[in-house]
mmCIF file of C-alpha atoms and ligand atoms in Angstrom:
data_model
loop_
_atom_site.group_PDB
_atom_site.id
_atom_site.type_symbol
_atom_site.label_atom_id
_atom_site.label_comp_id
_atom_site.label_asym_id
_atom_site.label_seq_id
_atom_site.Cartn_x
_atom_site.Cartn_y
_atom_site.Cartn_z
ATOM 1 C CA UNK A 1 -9.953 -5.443 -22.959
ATOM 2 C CA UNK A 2 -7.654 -7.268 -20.491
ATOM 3 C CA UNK A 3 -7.650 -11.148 -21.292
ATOM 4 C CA UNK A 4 -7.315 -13.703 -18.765
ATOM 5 C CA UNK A 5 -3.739 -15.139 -17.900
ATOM 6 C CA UNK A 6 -4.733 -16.573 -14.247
ATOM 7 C CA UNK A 7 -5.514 -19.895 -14.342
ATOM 8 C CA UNK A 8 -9.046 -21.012 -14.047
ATOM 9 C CA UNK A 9 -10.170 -22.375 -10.607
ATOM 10 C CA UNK A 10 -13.548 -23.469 -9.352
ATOM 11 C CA UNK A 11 -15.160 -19.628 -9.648
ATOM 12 C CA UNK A 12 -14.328 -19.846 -13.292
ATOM 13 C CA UNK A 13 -11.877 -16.359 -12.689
ATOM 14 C CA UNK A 14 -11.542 -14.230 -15.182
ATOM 15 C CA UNK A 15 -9.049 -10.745 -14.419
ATOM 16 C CA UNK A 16 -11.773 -8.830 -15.054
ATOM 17 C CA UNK A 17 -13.878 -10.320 -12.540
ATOM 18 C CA UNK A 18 -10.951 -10.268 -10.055
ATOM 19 C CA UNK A 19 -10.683 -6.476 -10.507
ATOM 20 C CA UNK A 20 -14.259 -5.257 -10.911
ATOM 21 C CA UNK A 21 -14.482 -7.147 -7.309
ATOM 22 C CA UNK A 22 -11.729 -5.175 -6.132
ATOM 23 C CA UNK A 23 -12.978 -2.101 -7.321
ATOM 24 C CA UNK A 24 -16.758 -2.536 -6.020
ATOM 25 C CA UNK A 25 -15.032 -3.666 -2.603
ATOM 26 C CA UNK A 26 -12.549 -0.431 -2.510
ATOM 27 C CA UNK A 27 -14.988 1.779 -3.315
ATOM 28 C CA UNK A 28 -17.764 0.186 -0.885
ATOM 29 C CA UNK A 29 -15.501 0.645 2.144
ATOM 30 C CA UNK A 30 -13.911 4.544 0.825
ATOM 31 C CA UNK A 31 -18.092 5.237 0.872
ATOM 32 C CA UNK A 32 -18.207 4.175 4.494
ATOM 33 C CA UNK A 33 -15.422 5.765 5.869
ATOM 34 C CA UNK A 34 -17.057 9.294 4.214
ATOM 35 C CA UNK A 35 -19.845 8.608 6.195
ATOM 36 C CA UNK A 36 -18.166 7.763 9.527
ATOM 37 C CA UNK A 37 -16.077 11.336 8.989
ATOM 38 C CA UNK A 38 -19.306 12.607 8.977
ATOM 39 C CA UNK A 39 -21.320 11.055 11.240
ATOM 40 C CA UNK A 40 -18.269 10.135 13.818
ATOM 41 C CA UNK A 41 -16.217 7.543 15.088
ATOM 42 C CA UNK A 42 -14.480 6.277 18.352
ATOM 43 C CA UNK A 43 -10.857 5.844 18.811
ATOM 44 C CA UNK A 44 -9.192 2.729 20.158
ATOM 45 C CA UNK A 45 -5.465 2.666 20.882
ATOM 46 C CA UNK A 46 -3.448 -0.306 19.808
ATOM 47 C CA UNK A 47 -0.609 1.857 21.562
ATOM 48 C CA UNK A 48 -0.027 5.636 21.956
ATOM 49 C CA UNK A 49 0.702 6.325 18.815
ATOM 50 C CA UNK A 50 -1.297 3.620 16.909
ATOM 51 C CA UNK A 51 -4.960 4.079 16.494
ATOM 52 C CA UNK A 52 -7.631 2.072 15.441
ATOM 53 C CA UNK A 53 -11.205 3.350 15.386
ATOM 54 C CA UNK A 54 -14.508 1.581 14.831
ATOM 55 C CA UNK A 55 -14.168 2.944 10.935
ATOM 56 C CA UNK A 56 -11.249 0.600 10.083
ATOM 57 C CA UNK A 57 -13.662 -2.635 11.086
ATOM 58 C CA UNK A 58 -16.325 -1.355 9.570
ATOM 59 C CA UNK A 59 -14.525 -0.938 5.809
ATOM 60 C CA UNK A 60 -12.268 -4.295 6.463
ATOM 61 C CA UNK A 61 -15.754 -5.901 6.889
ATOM 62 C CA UNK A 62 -17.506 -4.459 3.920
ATOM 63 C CA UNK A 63 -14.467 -5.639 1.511
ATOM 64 C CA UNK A 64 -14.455 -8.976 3.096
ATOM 65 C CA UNK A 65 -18.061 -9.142 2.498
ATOM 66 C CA UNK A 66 -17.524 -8.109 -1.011
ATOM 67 C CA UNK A 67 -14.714 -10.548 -1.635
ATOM 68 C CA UNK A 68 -16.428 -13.569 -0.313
ATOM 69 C CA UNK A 69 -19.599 -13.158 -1.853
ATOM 70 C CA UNK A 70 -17.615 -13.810 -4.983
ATOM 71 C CA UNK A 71 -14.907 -15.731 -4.114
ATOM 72 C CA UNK A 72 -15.918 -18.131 -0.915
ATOM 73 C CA UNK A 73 -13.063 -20.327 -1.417
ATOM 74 C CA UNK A 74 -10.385 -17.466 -1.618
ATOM 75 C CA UNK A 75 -8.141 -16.648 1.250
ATOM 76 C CA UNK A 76 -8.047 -13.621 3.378
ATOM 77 C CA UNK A 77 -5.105 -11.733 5.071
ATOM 78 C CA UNK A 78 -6.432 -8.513 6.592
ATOM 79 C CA UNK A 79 -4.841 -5.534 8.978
ATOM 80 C CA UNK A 80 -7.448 -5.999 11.854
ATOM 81 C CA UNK A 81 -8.067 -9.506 11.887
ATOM 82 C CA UNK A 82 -5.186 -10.749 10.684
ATOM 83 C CA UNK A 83 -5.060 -14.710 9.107
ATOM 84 C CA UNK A 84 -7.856 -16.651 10.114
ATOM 85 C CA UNK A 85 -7.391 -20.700 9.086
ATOM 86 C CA UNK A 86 -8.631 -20.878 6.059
ATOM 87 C CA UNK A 87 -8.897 -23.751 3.604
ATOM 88 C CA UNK A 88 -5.633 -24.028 0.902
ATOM 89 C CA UNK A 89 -6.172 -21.332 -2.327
ATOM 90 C CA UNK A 90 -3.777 -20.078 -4.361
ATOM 91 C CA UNK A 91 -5.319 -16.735 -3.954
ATOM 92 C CA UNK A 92 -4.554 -14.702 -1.131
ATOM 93 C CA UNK A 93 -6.493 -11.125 -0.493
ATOM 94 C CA UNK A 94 -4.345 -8.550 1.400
ATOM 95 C CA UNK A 95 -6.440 -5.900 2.400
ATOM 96 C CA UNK A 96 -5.296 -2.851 4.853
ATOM 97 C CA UNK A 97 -9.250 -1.395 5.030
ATOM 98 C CA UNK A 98 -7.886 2.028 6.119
ATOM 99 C CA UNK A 99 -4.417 2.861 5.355
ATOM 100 C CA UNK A 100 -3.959 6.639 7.117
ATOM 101 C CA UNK A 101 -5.692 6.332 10.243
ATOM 102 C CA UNK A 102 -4.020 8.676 12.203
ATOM 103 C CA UNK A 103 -5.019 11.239 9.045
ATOM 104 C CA UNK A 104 -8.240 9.744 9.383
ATOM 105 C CA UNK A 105 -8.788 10.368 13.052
ATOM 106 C CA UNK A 106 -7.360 13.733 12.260
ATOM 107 C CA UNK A 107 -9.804 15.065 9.951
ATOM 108 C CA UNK A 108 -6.468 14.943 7.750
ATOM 109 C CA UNK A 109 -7.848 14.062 4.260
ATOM 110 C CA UNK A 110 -4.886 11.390 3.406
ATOM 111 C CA UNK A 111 -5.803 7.828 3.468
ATOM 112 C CA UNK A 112 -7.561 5.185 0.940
ATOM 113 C CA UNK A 113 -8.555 1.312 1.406
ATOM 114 C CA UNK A 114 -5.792 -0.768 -0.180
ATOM 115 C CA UNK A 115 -6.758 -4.387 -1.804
ATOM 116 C CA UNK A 116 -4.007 -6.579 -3.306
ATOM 117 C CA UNK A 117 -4.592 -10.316 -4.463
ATOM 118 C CA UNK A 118 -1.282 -12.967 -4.580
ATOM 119 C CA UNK A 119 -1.705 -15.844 -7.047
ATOM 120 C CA UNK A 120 0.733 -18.764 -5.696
ATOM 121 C CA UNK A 121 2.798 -16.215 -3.494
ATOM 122 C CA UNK A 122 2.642 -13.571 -6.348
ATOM 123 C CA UNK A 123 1.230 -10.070 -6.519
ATOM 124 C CA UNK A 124 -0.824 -10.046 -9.290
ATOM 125 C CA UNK A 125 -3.711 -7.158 -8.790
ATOM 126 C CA UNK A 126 -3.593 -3.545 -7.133
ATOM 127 C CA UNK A 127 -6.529 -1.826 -6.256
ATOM 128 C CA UNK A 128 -6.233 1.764 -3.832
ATOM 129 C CA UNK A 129 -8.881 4.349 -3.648
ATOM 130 C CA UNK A 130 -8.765 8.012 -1.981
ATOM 131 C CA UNK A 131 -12.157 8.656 -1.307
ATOM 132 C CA UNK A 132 -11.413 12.134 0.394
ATOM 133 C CA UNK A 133 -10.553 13.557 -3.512
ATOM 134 C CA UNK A 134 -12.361 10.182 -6.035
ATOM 135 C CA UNK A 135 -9.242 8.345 -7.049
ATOM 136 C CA UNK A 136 -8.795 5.031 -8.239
ATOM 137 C CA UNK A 137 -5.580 3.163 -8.877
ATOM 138 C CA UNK A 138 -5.664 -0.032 -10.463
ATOM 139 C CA UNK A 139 -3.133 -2.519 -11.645
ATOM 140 C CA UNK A 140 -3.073 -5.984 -12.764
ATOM 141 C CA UNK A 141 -0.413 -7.813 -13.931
ATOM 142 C CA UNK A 142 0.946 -7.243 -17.330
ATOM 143 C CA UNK A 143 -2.695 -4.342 -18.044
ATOM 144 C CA UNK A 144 -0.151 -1.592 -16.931
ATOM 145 C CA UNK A 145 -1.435 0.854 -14.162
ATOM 146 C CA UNK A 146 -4.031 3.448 -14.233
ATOM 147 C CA UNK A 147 -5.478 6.277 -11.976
ATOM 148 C CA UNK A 148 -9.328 6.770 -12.625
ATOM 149 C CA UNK A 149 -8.952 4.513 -15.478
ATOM 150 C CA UNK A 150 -6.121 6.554 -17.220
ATOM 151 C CA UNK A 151 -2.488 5.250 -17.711
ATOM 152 C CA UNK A 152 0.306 6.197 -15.311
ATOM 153 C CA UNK A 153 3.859 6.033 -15.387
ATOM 154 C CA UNK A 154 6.679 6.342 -12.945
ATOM 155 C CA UNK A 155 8.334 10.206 -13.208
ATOM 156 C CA UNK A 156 11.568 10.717 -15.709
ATOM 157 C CA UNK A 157 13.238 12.360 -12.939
ATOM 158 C CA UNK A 158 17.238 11.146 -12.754
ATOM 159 C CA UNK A 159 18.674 12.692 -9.670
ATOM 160 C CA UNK A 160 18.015 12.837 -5.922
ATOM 161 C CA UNK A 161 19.235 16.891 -6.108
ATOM 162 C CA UNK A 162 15.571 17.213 -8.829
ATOM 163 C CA UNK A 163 13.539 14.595 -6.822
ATOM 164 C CA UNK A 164 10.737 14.774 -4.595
ATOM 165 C CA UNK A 165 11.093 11.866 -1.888
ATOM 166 C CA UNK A 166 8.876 10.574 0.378
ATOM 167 C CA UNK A 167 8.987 8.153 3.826
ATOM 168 C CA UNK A 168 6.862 6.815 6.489
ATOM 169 C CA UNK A 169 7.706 5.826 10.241
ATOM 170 C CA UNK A 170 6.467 2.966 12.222
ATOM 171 C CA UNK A 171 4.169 2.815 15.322
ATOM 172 C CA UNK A 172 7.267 1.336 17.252
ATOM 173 C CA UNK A 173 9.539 4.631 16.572
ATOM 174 C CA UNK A 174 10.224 5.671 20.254
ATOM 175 C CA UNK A 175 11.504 2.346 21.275
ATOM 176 C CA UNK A 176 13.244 1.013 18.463
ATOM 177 C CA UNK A 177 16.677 2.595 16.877
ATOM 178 C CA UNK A 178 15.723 1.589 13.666
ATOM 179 C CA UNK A 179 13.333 4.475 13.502
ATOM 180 C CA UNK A 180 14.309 5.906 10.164
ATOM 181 C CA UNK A 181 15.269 9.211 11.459
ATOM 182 C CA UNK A 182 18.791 8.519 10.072
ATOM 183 C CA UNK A 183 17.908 8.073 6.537
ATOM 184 C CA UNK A 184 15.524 10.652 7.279
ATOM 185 C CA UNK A 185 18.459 13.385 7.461
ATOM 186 C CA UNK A 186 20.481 12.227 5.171
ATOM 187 C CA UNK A 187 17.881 12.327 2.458
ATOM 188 C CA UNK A 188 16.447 15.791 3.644
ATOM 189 C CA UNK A 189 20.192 17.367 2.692
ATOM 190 C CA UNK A 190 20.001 15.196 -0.847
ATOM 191 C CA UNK A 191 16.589 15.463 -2.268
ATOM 192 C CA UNK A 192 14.673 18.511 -3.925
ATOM 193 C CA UNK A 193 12.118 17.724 -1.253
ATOM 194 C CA UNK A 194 11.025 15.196 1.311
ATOM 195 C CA UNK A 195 7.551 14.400 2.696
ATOM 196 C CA UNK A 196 5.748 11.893 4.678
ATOM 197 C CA UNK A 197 2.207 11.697 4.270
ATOM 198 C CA UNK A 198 1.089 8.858 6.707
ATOM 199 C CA UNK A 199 -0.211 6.559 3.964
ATOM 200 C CA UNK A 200 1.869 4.303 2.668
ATOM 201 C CA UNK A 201 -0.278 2.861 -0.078
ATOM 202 C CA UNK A 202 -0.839 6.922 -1.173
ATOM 203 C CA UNK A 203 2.847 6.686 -1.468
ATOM 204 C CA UNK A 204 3.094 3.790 -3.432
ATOM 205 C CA UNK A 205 0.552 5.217 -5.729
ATOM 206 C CA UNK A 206 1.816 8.527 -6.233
ATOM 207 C CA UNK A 207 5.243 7.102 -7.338
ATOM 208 C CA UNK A 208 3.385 5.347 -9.633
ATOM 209 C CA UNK A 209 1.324 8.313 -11.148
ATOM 210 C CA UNK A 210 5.213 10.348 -11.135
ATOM 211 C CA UNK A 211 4.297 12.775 -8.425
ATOM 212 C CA UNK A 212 6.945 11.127 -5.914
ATOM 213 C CA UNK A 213 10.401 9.999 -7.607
ATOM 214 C CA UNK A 214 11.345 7.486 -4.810
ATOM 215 C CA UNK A 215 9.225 6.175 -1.659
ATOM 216 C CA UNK A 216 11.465 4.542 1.659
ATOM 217 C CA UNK A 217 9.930 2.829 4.957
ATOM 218 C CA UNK A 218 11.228 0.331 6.964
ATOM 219 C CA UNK A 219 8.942 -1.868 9.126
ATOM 220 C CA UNK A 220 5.811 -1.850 6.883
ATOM 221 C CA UNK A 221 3.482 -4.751 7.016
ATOM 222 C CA UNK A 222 2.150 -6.699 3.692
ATOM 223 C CA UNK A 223 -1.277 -4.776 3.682
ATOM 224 C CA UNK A 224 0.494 -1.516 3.336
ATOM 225 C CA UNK A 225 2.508 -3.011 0.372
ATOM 226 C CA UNK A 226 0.749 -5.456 -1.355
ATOM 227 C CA UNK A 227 -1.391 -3.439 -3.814
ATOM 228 C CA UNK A 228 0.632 -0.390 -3.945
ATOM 229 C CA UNK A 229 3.415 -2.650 -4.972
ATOM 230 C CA UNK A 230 1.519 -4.150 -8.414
ATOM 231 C CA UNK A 231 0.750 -0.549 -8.960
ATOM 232 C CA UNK A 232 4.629 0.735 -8.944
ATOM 233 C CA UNK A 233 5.208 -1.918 -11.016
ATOM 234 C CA UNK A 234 2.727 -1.983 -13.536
ATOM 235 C CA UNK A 235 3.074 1.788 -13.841
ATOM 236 C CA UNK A 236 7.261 0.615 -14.522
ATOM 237 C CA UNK A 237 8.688 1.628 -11.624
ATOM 238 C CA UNK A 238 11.342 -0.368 -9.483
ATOM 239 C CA UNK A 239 10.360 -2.199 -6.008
ATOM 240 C CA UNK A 240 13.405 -3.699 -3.859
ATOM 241 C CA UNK A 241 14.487 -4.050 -0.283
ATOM 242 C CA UNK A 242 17.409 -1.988 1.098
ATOM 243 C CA UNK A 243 20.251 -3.799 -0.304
ATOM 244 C CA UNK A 244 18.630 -3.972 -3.782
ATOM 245 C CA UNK A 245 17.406 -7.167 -3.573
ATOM 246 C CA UNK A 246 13.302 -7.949 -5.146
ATOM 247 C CA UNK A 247 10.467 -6.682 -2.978
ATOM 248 C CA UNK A 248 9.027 -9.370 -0.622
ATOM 249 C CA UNK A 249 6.220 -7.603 0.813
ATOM 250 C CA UNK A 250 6.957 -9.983 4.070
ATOM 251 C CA UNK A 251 10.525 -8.745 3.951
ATOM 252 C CA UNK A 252 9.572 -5.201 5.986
ATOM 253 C CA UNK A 253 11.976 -3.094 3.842
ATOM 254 C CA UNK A 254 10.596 -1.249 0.960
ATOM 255 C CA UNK A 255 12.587 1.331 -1.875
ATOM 256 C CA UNK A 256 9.820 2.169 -4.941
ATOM 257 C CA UNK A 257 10.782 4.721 -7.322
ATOM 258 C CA UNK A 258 11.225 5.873 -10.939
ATOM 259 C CA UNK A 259 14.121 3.436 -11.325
ATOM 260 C CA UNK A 260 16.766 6.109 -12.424
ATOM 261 C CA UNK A 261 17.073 7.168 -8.737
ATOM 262 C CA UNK A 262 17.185 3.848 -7.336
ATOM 263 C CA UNK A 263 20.390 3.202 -7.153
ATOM 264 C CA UNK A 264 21.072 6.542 -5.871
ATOM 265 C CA UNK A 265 18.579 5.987 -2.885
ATOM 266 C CA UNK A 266 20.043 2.514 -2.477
ATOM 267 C CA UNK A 267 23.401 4.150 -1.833
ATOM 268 C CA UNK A 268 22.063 6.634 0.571
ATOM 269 C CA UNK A 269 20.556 3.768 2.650
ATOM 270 C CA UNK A 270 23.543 2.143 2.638
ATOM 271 C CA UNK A 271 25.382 4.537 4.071
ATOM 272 C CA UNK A 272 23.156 4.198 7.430
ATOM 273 C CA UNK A 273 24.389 2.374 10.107
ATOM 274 C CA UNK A 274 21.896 -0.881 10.031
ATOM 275 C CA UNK A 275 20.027 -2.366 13.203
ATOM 276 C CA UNK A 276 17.856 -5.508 13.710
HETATM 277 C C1 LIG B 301 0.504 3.222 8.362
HETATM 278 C C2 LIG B 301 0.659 4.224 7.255
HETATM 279 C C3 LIG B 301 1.886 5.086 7.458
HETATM 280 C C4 LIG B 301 3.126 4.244 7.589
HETATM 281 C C5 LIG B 301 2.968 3.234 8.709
HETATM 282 C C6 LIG B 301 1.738 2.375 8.443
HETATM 283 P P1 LIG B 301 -2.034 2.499 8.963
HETATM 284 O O1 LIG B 301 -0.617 2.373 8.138
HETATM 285 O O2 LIG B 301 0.761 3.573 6.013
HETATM 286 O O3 LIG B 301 2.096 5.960 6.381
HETATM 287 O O4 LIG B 301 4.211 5.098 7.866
HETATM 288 O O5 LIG B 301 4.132 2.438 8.714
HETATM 289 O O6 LIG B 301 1.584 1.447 9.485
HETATM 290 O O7 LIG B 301 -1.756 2.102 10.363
HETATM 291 O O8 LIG B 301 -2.495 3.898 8.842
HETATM 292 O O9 LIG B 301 -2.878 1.509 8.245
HETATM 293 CA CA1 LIG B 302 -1.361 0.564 6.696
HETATM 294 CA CA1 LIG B 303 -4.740 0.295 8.414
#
């Protein structure tokens, strides 16, 4: 059983109690977005390319629900409503409530609710769910990472040529020339194969379980990151920015792999012309 190494605060925390809330929240919200497949859902546009629909508030409301029923005093960062003021915690909740909408708006079955927690400006707990096929990662730190409450671990994979790869591109690709499509190429003529599956927290996951080797996006916000990156971890994978430097998940830049093609990727990326 997972002991508790995070301080006690006012709610008497315990890990467990941190992740079972997770875990009831996640899997709350994955229930609700079932039902507004089935039942329907209207589309917004944030821009052309960036959707929101009614579903997305919906599941970012149940887990808030969830999380403050518990936890009144913790703080919230969420996709939709972003940072409200909130009083001073060291706990921080970073939820993206629907990472894959445009595979959700799709009928594409390729997107989960994604629920990390920061203690003091750390990631400490990963919780992702896929309700399309019932999976659960977890993570928290130093319990290792599991999927449906069985261990995972990062792939033994140890070059690009016997890797499968995968990448994401942002909302702004058609007016920005940091769009990825360079690294794109280049990796497409390295890799065994290359995907992108428009959900980056599936990504981050499926490095972790060893069905991706390596996972690259640039211009991802700290709700697509945050739990997916406890996960990689946990599950011993590596987690830097471009240059090789420690994930921030503020920092934008994200590399997660198996660590043996790290440096490899890091290279490749390298070898890009860089834009700001
Ligand atoms: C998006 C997905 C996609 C990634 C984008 C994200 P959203 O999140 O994770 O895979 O390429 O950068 O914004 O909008 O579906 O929550
Ligand atoms: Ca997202
Ligand atoms: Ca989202």
């Amino acid at each position: 059983m997972l002991q508790s190494r995070v301080p006690i605060a006012e709610e008497s925390l315990s890990k467990d109690r941190l992740l079972e809330t997770a875990i009831a929240a996640s899997r709350a919200a994955g229930a609700l977005l079932l039902k507004y497949t089935a039942d329907g859902f209207h589309v917004e546009y944030k821009n052309p390319i960036n959707l929101v629909t009614d579903a997305d508030r919906a599941a970012e409301q149940c887990v808030i629900d969830h999380i403050r029923s518990r936890f009144p005093s913790h703080r919230l960062l969420a996709e939709e409503r972003g940072s409200v003021a909130q009083a001073p915690s060291p706990y921080l909740w970073i939820i993206d409530p629907l990472d894959g909408t445009t595979n959700f708006a799709h009928g594409y079955p390729a997107y989960c609710v994604s629920i990390g927690l920061e203690y003091n400006g750390r990631c400490i707990l990963g919780v992702i769910y896929d309700p399309s096929r019932d999976e659960l990662f977890t993570a928290i730190e130093q319990g290792g990472a599991q999927l449906n409450g069985r261990p995972i671990h990062v792939s033994e994979t140890t070059t690009l040529d016997s890797s499968l790869l995968v990448t994401g591109f942002a909302y702004d690709i058609r007016e920005t020339p940091r769009n990825n499509l360079d690294h794109f190429c280049k990796f497409a003529l390295k890799a065994q194969g290359l995907r992108r599956t428009g959900s980056a927290a599936l990504d981050l996951c499926y490095v972790a379980a060893g069905r991706f080797d390596g996972f690259w996006e640039v211009r991802l916000n700290p709700w697509d990151m945050a739990a997916g990156s406890v996960i990689v971890r946990e599950a011993a994978g590596r987690l830097t920015d471009f240059s090789g430097k420690d994930l921030s998940i503020y920092g934008q830049e994200l590399v997660a792999s198996n660590g043996h093609i790290h440096e490899a990727m890091l290279t490749v990326l390298s070898q890009e012309s860089r834009h700001s």
